[in-house]
CSV table of N, CA and C in Angstrom, one decimal:
chain,number,residue,atom,x,y,z
A,13,GLU,N,0.6,-1.2,0.3
A,13,GLU,CA,-0.1,0.1,-0.2
A,13,GLU,C,0.8,1.1,-0.1
A,14,ILE,N,0.6,2.3,-0.8
A,14,ILE,CA,1.1,3.7,-0.9
A,14,ILE,C,0.6,4.7,0.4
A,15,LYS,N,2.2,5.1,1.1
A,15,LYS,CA,1.8,6.2,1.7
A,15,LYS,C,1.9,7.2,0.8
A,16,MET,N,0.9,8.0,1.4
A,16,MET,CA,1.1,9.3,0.9
A,16,MET,C,1.4,10.6,1.5
A,17,PHE,N,1.5,10.1,3.1
A,17,PHE,CA,1.6,10.9,4.1
A,17,PHE,C,2.0,10.3,5.4
A,18,GLN,N,2.3,11.3,6.7
A,18,GLN,CA,2.8,10.5,7.8
A,18,GLN,C,2.3,11.6,8.7
A,19,ILE,N,1.7,10.8,9.4
A,19,ILE,CA,1.6,11.9,10.5
A,19,ILE,C,3.0,11.9,12.2
A,20,THR,N,3.7,13.2,11.9
A,20,THR,CA,4.6,12.8,13.0
A,20,THR,C,5.0,13.1,14.0
A,21,ASP,N,5.5,13.2,15.3
A,21,ASP,CA,5.2,13.7,16.2
A,21,ASP,C,5.0,15.3,16.2
A,22,ASP,N,5.8,15.9,15.3
A,22,ASP,CA,5.8,17.1,14.9
A,22,ASP,C,4.6,17.6,14.4
A,23,PHE,N,3.9,16.7,13.7
A,23,PHE,CA,2.3,17.1,13.5
A,23,PHE,C,1.6,17.2,14.7
A,24,LEU,N,1.7,16.3,15.7
A,24,LEU,CA,0.7,16.0,16.8
A,24,LEU,C,1.7,17.5,17.8
A,25,LYS,N,2.5,17.6,17.6
A,25,LYS,CA,3.1,18.8,18.6
A,25,LYS,C,2.1,20.3,18.2
A,26,GLN,N,2.5,20.4,17.0
A,26,GLN,CA,2.1,21.4,16.1
A,26,GLN,C,0.4,21.8,16.6
A,27,ALA,N,-0.6,20.7,16.8
A,27,ALA,CA,-1.7,20.5,17.2
A,27,ALA,C,-1.9,20.6,19.0
A,28,GLY,N,-1.0,20.8,19.4
A,28,GLY,CA,-0.5,20.5,20.4
A,28,GLY,C,-1.2,20.0,21.4
A,29,PHE,N,-0.4,18.7,21.1
A,29,PHE,CA,-0.5,17.2,21.7
A,29,PHE,C,1.0,17.0,22.0
A,30,ASP,N,1.7,17.7,22.8
A,30,ASP,CA,3.1,16.7,23.1
A,30,ASP,C,3.5,16.4,24.6
A,31,ALA,N,2.4,16.5,25.2
A,31,ALA,CA,2.3,16.2,26.6
A,31,ALA,C,1.9,14.7,27.2
A,32,LEU,N,2.0,13.8,26.2
A,32,LEU,CA,0.8,12.7,26.3
A,32,LEU,C,2.0,11.9,26.5
A,33,PRO,N,1.7,10.8,27.1
A,33,PRO,CA,2.0,8.9,27.2
A,33,PRO,C,2.3,8.7,25.9
A,34,ALA,N,3.2,8.0,25.2
A,34,ALA,CA,3.9,7.3,24.2
A,34,ALA,C,2.1,6.5,23.6
A,35,ASP,N,1.5,5.8,24.5
A,35,ASP,CA,0.3,5.1,24.2
A,35,ASP,C,-0.9,6.0,23.7
A,36,GLU,N,-0.7,6.8,24.2
A,36,GLU,CA,-1.9,8.3,24.0
A,36,GLU,C,-1.2,8.7,23.0
A,37,MET,N,0.2,9.0,22.8
A,37,MET,CA,0.3,9.8,21.7
A,37,MET,C,0.0,9.1,20.2
A,38,GLU,N,0.2,7.3,20.4
A,38,GLU,CA,-0.1,6.4,19.4
A,38,GLU,C,-1.1,6.4,18.6
A,39,LYS,N,-2.2,6.4,19.9
A,39,LYS,CA,-3.6,5.9,19.4
A,39,LYS,C,-4.2,7.6,18.6
A,40,LEU,N,-3.4,8.6,19.4
A,40,LEU,CA,-3.8,10.3,18.4
A,40,LEU,C,-3.2,10.1,16.8
A,41,ARG,N,-1.8,9.5,16.7
A,41,ARG,CA,-1.6,9.4,15.3
A,41,ARG,C,-2.0,8.3,14.6
A,42,GLN,N,-2.9,7.6,15.0
A,42,GLN,CA,-3.6,6.9,14.3
A,42,GLN,C,-5.0,7.2,13.9
A,43,ILE,N,-6.0,8.0,14.8
A,43,ILE,CA,-7.1,8.8,14.9
A,43,ILE,C,-6.5,10.0,13.6
A,44,ALA,N,-5.7,10.6,13.5
A,44,ALA,CA,-5.1,11.6,13.0
A,44,ALA,C,-4.8,11.1,11.3
A,45,THR,N,-4.0,9.8,11.3
A,45,THR,CA,-4.0,9.1,10.4
A,45,THR,C,-5.0,8.6,9.5
A,46,ASN,N,-6.0,8.2,10.3
A,46,ASN,CA,-7.7,7.9,9.7
A,46,ASN,C,-8.2,9.4,9.2
A,47,ARG,N,-8.2,10.1,9.7
A,47,ARG,CA,-8.9,11.5,9.8
A,47,ARG,C,-8.3,11.9,8.3
A,48,VAL,N,-6.7,12.2,8.6
A,48,VAL,CA,-5.9,12.8,7.0
A,48,VAL,C,-6.8,12.0,5.8
A,49,ALA,N,-6.6,10.9,6.1
A,49,ALA,CA,-6.6,9.6,4.8
A,49,ALA,C,-8.3,10.1,3.9
A,50,SER,N,-9.2,9.9,5.6
A,50,SER,CA,-10.4,10.1,4.7
A,50,SER,C,-10.9,11.4,3.9
A,51,GLU,N,-10.1,12.6,4.4
A,51,GLU,CA,-10.2,13.7,4.2
A,51,GLU,C,-9.5,14.1,2.3
A,52,ILE,N,-8.9,13.0,2.5
A,52,ILE,CA,-7.7,13.1,1.2
A,52,ILE,C,-9.0,12.3,0.2
A,53,GLY,N,-9.4,11.3,0.5
A,53,GLY,CA,-10.1,10.8,-0.2
A,53,GLY,C,-11.5,11.4,-0.6
A,54,GLU,N,-12.1,12.4,0.6
A,54,GLU,CA,-12.8,12.7,0.2
A,54,GLU,C,-13.0,14.0,-1.0
A,55,GLN,N,-11.6,14.6,-0.8
A,55,GLN,CA,-11.2,15.7,-1.9
A,55,GLN,C,-11.1,14.7,-3.4
A,56,ILE,N,-10.3,13.8,-3.2
A,56,ILE,CA,-10.2,13.1,-4.6
A,56,ILE,C,-11.9,12.5,-5.5
A,57,THR,N,-12.3,12.5,-4.6
A,57,THR,CA,-14.1,12.0,-5.2
A,57,THR,C,-14.7,13.5,-5.3
A,58,GLU,N,-14.3,14.0,-4.9
A,58,GLU,CA,-14.9,15.2,-5.4
A,58,GLU,C,-14.2,16.1,-6.8
A,59,ALA,N,-12.9,15.5,-6.4
A,59,ALA,CA,-12.4,16.3,-8.2
A,59,ALA,C,-12.6,15.2,-9.4
A,60,ALA,N,-12.6,13.8,-8.7
A,60,ALA,CA,-12.6,13.4,-10.3
A,60,ALA,C,-14.1,12.2,-10.2
A,61,GLY,N,-15.0,12.2,-9.0
A,61,GLY,CA,-15.7,11.6,-9.1
A,61,GLY,C,-16.2,10.3,-8.8
A,62,GLU,N,-17.1,9.6,-8.5
A,62,GLU,CA,-17.1,8.3,-7.9
A,62,GLU,C,-16.2,7.2,-8.6
A,63,GLU,N,-16.6,7.2,-10.0
A,63,GLU,CA,-16.5,6.4,-10.6
A,63,GLU,C,-14.6,6.1,-10.7
A,64,ARG,N,-13.8,7.2,-11.1
A,64,ARG,CA,-12.8,7.3,-11.2
A,64,ARG,C,-12.0,7.6,-9.8
A,65,SER,N,-12.4,7.6,-8.6
A,65,SER,CA,-11.8,7.7,-7.8
A,65,SER,C,-12.0,6.0,-7.2
A,66,ALA,N,-12.6,5.2,-7.9
A,66,ALA,CA,-12.5,3.4,-7.4
A,66,ALA,C,-11.3,3.5,-8.0
A,67,GLU,N,-11.1,3.7,-9.1
A,67,GLU,CA,-9.7,3.5,-9.6
A,67,GLU,C,-8.9,3.9,-9.2
A,68,ILE,N,-8.6,5.1,-8.5
A,68,ILE,CA,-7.0,5.3,-7.8
A,68,ILE,C,-6.8,4.5,-6.5
A,69,ASN,N,-8.0,4.4,-5.8
A,69,ASN,CA,-8.5,3.1,-4.8
A,69,ASN,C,-7.6,2.3,-5.1
A,70,ARG,N,-8.7,1.4,-5.9
A,70,ARG,CA,-7.6,0.2,-6.7
A,70,ARG,C,-6.1,0.2,-6.9
A,71,LEU,N,-5.7,1.2,-7.0
A,71,LEU,CA,-3.8,1.8,-7.7
A,71,LEU,C,-3.6,1.7,-6.5
A,72,MET,N,-3.9,2.3,-5.1
A,72,MET,CA,-3.3,2.6,-4.6
A,72,MET,C,-3.2,1.5,-3.2
A,73,ASP,N,-4.4,0.6,-3.4
A,73,ASP,CA,-4.0,-0.9,-3.0
A,73,ASP,C,-3.5,-1.8,-3.5
A,74,GLY,N,-2.9,-1.2,-4.4
A,74,GLY,CA,-1.7,-2.2,-5.0
A,74,GLY,C,-2.2,-3.1,-6.4
A,75,ASP,N,-3.0,-3.4,-6.7
A,75,ASP,CA,-4.1,-3.5,-7.9
A,75,ASP,C,-3.0,-3.7,-9.2
A,76,LYS,N,-1.7,-4.3,-9.2
A,76,LYS,CA,-0.9,-4.4,-10.6
A,76,LYS,C,-0.9,-4.1,-12.0
A,77,GLY,N,-2.1,-5.4,-12.3
A,77,GLY,CA,-2.4,-5.4,-13.1
A,77,GLY,C,-3.4,-3.8,-13.7
A,78,LEU,N,-3.7,-3.2,-12.5
A,78,LEU,CA,-4.3,-2.1,-13.0
A,78,LEU,C,-3.4,-0.9,-13.3
A,79,ALA,N,-2.5,-1.4,-12.5
A,79,ALA,CA,-1.1,0.1,-12.5
A,79,ALA,C,-0.7,-1.1,-13.8
A,80,GLN,N,-0.3,-1.5,-14.5
A,80,GLN,CA,0.0,-1.5,-16.1
A,80,GLN,C,-0.5,-0.9,-17.0
A,81,GLN,N,-2.2,-1.0,-16.7
A,81,GLN,CA,-3.0,-0.7,-17.7
A,81,GLN,C,-3.3,0.5,-18.5
A,82,VAL,N,-3.8,1.4,-16.5
A,82,VAL,CA,-3.4,2.9,-16.2
A,82,VAL,C,-2.2,3.4,-17.0
A,83,ALA,N,-0.8,2.9,-17.0
A,83,ALA,CA,0.2,3.8,-17.4
A,83,ALA,C,0.4,3.6,-18.7
A,84,ASN,N,-0.1,2.1,-19.2
A,84,ASN,CA,-0.2,2.1,-21.0
A,84,ASN,C,-1.5,2.8,-21.6
A,85,ARG,N,-2.4,3.6,-20.9
A,85,ARG,CA,-3.5,4.2,-21.5
A,85,ARG,C,-3.1,5.5,-21.1
A,86,ILE,N,-2.1,5.8,-20.8
A,86,ILE,CA,-1.9,7.1,-20.0
A,86,ILE,C,-0.5,7.3,-21.3
A,87,ASN,N,0.5,6.8,-21.4
A,87,ASN,CA,1.6,6.5,-22.6
A,87,ASN,C,2.1,5.1,-22.8
A,88,PRO,N,1.5,4.6,-24.3
A,88,PRO,CA,1.8,3.1,-24.2
A,88,PRO,C,3.7,3.0,-24.4
A,89,GLN,N,4.4,4.1,-24.3
A,89,GLN,CA,5.4,4.0,-24.6
A,89,GLN,C,5.9,4.3,-23.3
A,90,PHE,N,5.4,4.1,-21.9
A,90,PHE,CA,5.6,4.4,-20.8
A,90,PHE,C,6.7,4.6,-20.3
A,91,ARG,N,7.7,3.2,-20.5
A,91,ARG,CA,8.6,3.0,-19.8
A,91,ARG,C,10.0,3.6,-20.6
A,92,GLU,N,9.6,4.6,-21.5
A,92,GLU,CA,10.9,5.6,-22.1
A,92,GLU,C,10.5,7.1,-21.7
A,93,SER,N,9.3,7.4,-21.0
A,93,SER,CA,9.6,8.6,-20.7
A,93,SER,C,10.1,9.1,-19.6
A,94,GLN,N,10.2,10.5,-19.5
A,94,GLN,CA,11.1,11.0,-18.3
A,94,GLN,C,10.4,11.0,-17.1
A,95,ASP,N,9.1,10.9,-17.0
A,95,ASP,CA,8.5,10.7,-15.7
A,95,ASP,C,9.0,9.5,-15.1
A,96,PHE,N,8.4,8.5,-15.9
A,96,PHE,CA,9.0,7.1,-15.4
A,96,PHE,C,10.3,6.7,-15.0
A,97,LEU,N,11.0,7.1,-15.9
A,97,LEU,CA,12.7,6.8,-15.6
A,97,LEU,C,13.1,7.8,-14.3
A,98,THR,N,12.2,8.9,-13.7
A,98,THR,CA,12.9,9.7,-12.8
A,98,THR,C,11.8,8.4,-11.5
A,99,VAL,N,10.4,8.2,-11.3
A,99,VAL,CA,10.0,7.3,-10.7
A,99,VAL,C,10.9,6.0,-10.3
A,100,GLN,N,11.5,5.6,-11.5
A,100,GLN,CA,12.1,4.2,-11.3
A,100,GLN,C,13.5,4.7,-10.8
A,101,GLN,N,14.1,5.9,-11.2
A,101,GLN,CA,15.8,6.1,-10.4
A,101,GLN,C,15.3,6.0,-8.6
A,102,LEU,N,14.3,6.7,-8.2
A,102,LEU,CA,13.8,6.8,-6.9
A,102,LEU,C,13.8,5.6,-6.5
A,103,GLY,N,13.1,4.4,-7.0
A,103,GLY,CA,12.0,3.8,-6.3
A,103,GLY,C,13.8,2.1,-6.7
A,104,GLN,N,14.4,2.3,-7.9
A,104,GLN,CA,16.0,1.4,-7.3
A,104,GLN,C,16.5,2.1,-6.5
A,105,GLN,N,17.0,3.1,-5.7
A,105,GLN,CA,17.5,3.6,-4.6
A,105,GLN,C,17.1,3.0,-3.1
A,106,ASN,N,15.8,2.5,-3.3
A,106,ASN,CA,14.7,2.8,-2.2
A,106,ASN,C,14.4,1.0,-2.7
A,107,GLY,N,15.5,0.5,-3.1
A,107,GLY,CA,14.9,-1.1,-3.4
A,107,GLY,C,13.5,-1.6,-3.4
A,108,ALA,N,12.6,-0.6,-4.4
A,108,ALA,CA,11.2,-1.2,-4.8
A,108,ALA,C,11.6,-1.9,-6.1
A,109,SER,N,10.5,-3.0,-6.4
A,109,SER,CA,10.5,-4.2,-7.2
A,109,SER,C,9.8,-3.1,-8.4
A,110,ASP,N,10.1,-4.5,-9.3
A,110,ASP,CA,9.1,-3.2,-11.0
A,110,ASP,C,8.1,-3.1,-11.0
A,111,ASP,N,7.1,-3.7,-10.2
A,111,ASP,CA,5.6,-3.9,-10.2
A,111,ASP,C,5.8,-2.4,-9.2
A,112,ASP,N,6.1,-2.5,-8.6
A,112,ASP,CA,6.4,-1.1,-7.4
A,112,ASP,C,6.3,0.2,-8.2
A,113,ILE,N,7.4,0.2,-8.8
A,113,ILE,CA,7.5,1.1,-9.5
A,113,ILE,C,6.8,1.8,-10.6
A,114,VAL,N,5.8,0.3,-11.3
A,114,VAL,CA,5.1,1.0,-12.3
A,114,VAL,C,3.9,1.5,-11.5
A,115,GLN,N,3.6,0.9,-10.2
A,115,GLN,CA,1.9,1.1,-9.4
A,115,GLN,C,2.4,3.0,-9.2
A,116,GLN,N,3.7,3.1,-8.7
A,116,GLN,CA,4.0,4.7,-8.3
A,116,GLN,C,3.7,5.6,-9.2
A,117,PHE,N,4.1,4.8,-10.7
A,117,PHE,CA,4.2,5.5,-12.0
A,117,PHE,C,3.2,6.2,-12.3
A,118,ALA,N,2.2,4.7,-12.7
A,118,ALA,CA,0.5,4.8,-12.5
A,118,ALA,C,-0.3,6.0,-11.4
A,119,ILE,N,0.2,5.6,-10.3
A,119,ILE,CA,-0.6,6.5,-9.4
A,119,ILE,C,-0.3,8.5,-9.9
A,120,PHE,N,0.9,8.2,-9.8
A,120,PHE,CA,1.4,10.0,-10.6
A,120,PHE,C,0.7,10.0,-11.6
A,121,ALA,N,1.1,9.2,-12.5
A,121,ALA,CA,0.7,10.3,-14.2
A,121,ALA,C,-1.2,9.4,-13.4
A,122,TRP,N,-1.7,9.2,-12.9
A,122,TRP,CA,-3.0,9.3,-13.0
A,122,TRP,C,-4.0,10.4,-12.4
A,123,PHE,N,-3.1,11.1,-11.4
A,123,PHE,CA,-3.5,12.2,-11.0
A,123,PHE,C,-2.9,13.6,-11.7
A,124,ASN,N,-1.9,13.4,-12.4
A,124,ASN,CA,-1.8,14.0,-13.3
A,124,ASN,C,-3.1,14.3,-14.6
A,125,GLU,N,-3.2,13.0,-15.0
A,125,GLU,CA,-4.6,12.8,-16.1
A,125,GLU,C,-5.9,13.8,-15.8
A,126,GLN,N,-6.0,13.6,-14.3
A,126,GLN,CA,-7.0,14.0,-13.6
A,126,GLN,C,-6.9,15.3,-13.4
A,127,GLY,N,-5.5,16.0,-13.8
A,127,GLY,CA,-5.6,17.2,-13.4
A,127,GLY,C,-5.5,17.8,-12.2
A,128,ILE,N,-5.5,16.2,-11.2
A,128,ILE,CA,-5.5,16.6,-10.0
A,128,ILE,C,-4.4,16.8,-9.2
A,129,ASN,N,-4.0,18.0,-8.5
A,129,ASN,CA,-2.3,18.2,-7.8
A,129,ASN,C,-2.9,17.7,-6.3
A,130,ILE,N,-2.3,16.3,-6.2
A,130,ILE,CA,-2.6,15.8,-5.1
A,130,ILE,C,-1.7,16.1,-3.9
A,131,GLU,N,-0.1,16.8,-4.1
A,131,GLU,CA,0.4,17.4,-2.9
A,131,GLU,C,-0.6,18.4,-2.5
A,132,SER,N,-1.0,19.4,-3.0
A,132,SER,CA,-1.7,20.6,-2.5
A,132,SER,C,-2.8,19.6,-1.8
A,133,ILE,N,-3.8,18.8,-1.9
A,133,ILE,CA,-4.7,18.0,-1.6
A,133,ILE,C,-4.1,17.3,0.3
A,134,VAL,N,-2.9,17.2,0.2
A,134,VAL,CA,-2.5,16.2,1.3
A,134,VAL,C,-2.3,17.2,2.1
A,135,ARG,N,-1.4,18.3,1.5
A,135,ARG,CA,-1.2,19.8,2.3
A,135,ARG,C,-2.4,20.1,3.4
A,136,GLU,N,-3.3,20.0,2.5
A,136,GLU,CA,-5.0,20.8,2.9
A,136,GLU,C,-5.4,19.8,4.0
A,137,ALA,N,-5.7,18.7,3.7
A,137,ALA,CA,-6.1,17.6,4.6
A,137,ALA,C,-5.5,17.6,5.8
A,138,MET,N,-4.1,17.6,5.3
A,138,MET,CA,-3.6,17.6,7.1
A,138,MET,C,-3.7,19.2,8.0
A,139,ALA,N,-3.4,20.3,7.0
A,139,ALA,CA,-3.6,21.5,7.9
A,139,ALA,C,-5.4,21.3,8.2
A,140,LYS,N,-6.2,20.7,7.7
A,140,LYS,CA,-7.6,20.6,8.4
A,140,LYS,C,-7.7,19.9,9.5
A,141,VAL,N,-7.3,18.7,9.4
A,141,VAL,CA,-6.9,17.8,10.9
A,141,VAL,C,-6.4,18.5,11.7
A,142,GLN,N,-5.1,19.2,11.5
A,142,GLN,CA,-4.3,19.7,12.6
A,142,GLN,C,-5.0,20.6,13.4
A,143,ALA,N,-6.0,21.6,12.5
A,143,ALA,CA,-6.6,22.5,13.0
A,143,ALA,C,-7.7,21.9,13.9
A,144,GLU,N,-8.1,20.8,13.0
A,144,GLU,CA,-9.3,20.0,13.9
A,144,GLU,C,-8.9,19.8,15.3
A,145,PHE,N,-7.6,19.4,15.2
A,145,PHE,CA,-7.1,18.6,16.9
A,145,PHE,C,-6.8,20.2,17.6
A,146,ARG,N,-6.3,21.0,16.8
A,146,ARG,CA,-6.3,22.2,17.8
A,146,ARG,C,-7.6,22.7,18.8
A,147,ALA,N,-8.6,22.7,17.9
A,147,ALA,CA,-9.9,23.2,18.1
A,147,ALA,C,-10.8,22.4,19.3
A,148,THR,N,-10.4,20.8,19.0
A,148,THR,CA,-10.5,20.0,20.1
A,148,THR,C,-10.4,20.4,21.6
A,149,LEU,N,-8.8,20.7,21.1
A,149,LEU,CA,-8.5,20.7,22.3
A,149,LEU,C,-8.5,21.7,23.3
A,150,ALA,N,-8.9,22.7,22.6
A,150,ALA,CA,-9.1,24.2,22.9
A,150,ALA,C,-10.8,23.9,23.8
A,151,ARG,N,-11.5,23.2,23.5
A,151,ARG,CA,-12.7,22.5,23.3
A,151,ARG,C,-12.5,22.1,24.9
A,152,VAL,N,-11.4,20.8,24.7
A,152,VAL,CA,-11.7,20.3,25.8
A,152,VAL,C,-10.9,21.2,27.6
A,153,ASN,N,-10.0,22.0,27.6
A,153,ASN,CA,-9.8,22.9,27.8
A,153,ASN,C,-10.5,24.0,27.9
A,154,ASP,N,-11.2,24.4,27.9
A,154,ASP,CA,-12.1,25.3,28.2
A,154,ASP,C,-13.2,24.6,29.2
A,155,ILE,N,-13.7,23.1,28.8
A,155,ILE,CA,-14.5,22.9,29.8
A,155,ILE,C,-13.5,22.6,31.4
A,156,ALA,N,-12.5,22.3,31.1
A,156,ALA,CA,-11.4,21.6,32.0
A,156,ALA,C,-11.2,23.0,32.9
A,157,ASN,N,-11.2,24.2,32.6
A,157,ASN,CA,-11.1,25.3,32.8
A,157,ASN,C,-12.4,25.8,33.3
A,158,ALA,N,-13.0,25.6,33.5
A,158,ALA,CA,-14.5,26.5,33.1
A,158,ALA,C,-14.7,26.5,34.7
A,159,ASP,N,-15.3,27.5,35.5
A,159,ASP,CA,-15.8,27.5,36.8
A,159,ASP,C,-16.6,26.7,36.8
A,160,LEU,N,-16.4,26.1,37.9
A,160,LEU,CA,-18.1,25.1,38.1
A,160,LEU,C,-18.9,25.5,39.1
A,161,PRO,N,-20.3,25.8,38.9
A,161,PRO,CA,-21.0,26.9,39.8
A,161,PRO,C,-21.0,26.0,41.9
A,162,ALA,N,-21.1,27.2,42.4
A,162,ALA,CA,-20.9,25.9,43.7
A,162,ALA,C,-22.4,25.3,43.9
A,163,SER,N,-22.5,24.1,44.1
A,163,SER,CA,-23.7,23.1,44.3
A,163,SER,C,-24.2,23.9,46.0
């Protein structure tokens, strides 16, 4: 499976969560990862439509046959293209298989074909989730700091 983003300690710190025990940080990282992923999915569906989105989801889940089809659809000579050679060079440095390299290329080419700026979508999704986390933390602090009326 392709990872398009990573929730780092730094991300959580910037969202205001830095004084929690490691297991709590791990839970938050999981929540943030799921939120960002669903935000990205929604943006892609909005930009590309339901049917096309199903295709990119299959690509990202590792459908090797589809990766070959998409790469060939976009460019029948994709293996000679500069874009492919760039992806291939990076992939080989990281020990990726040829299938993985074709998958990476197909995903990159798919977003390009759809006119979707995935870097921008990922950045916006991460910023949105970070802001949500900050707002939630502020609400929790407000509740915790509220003067309770004497009973």
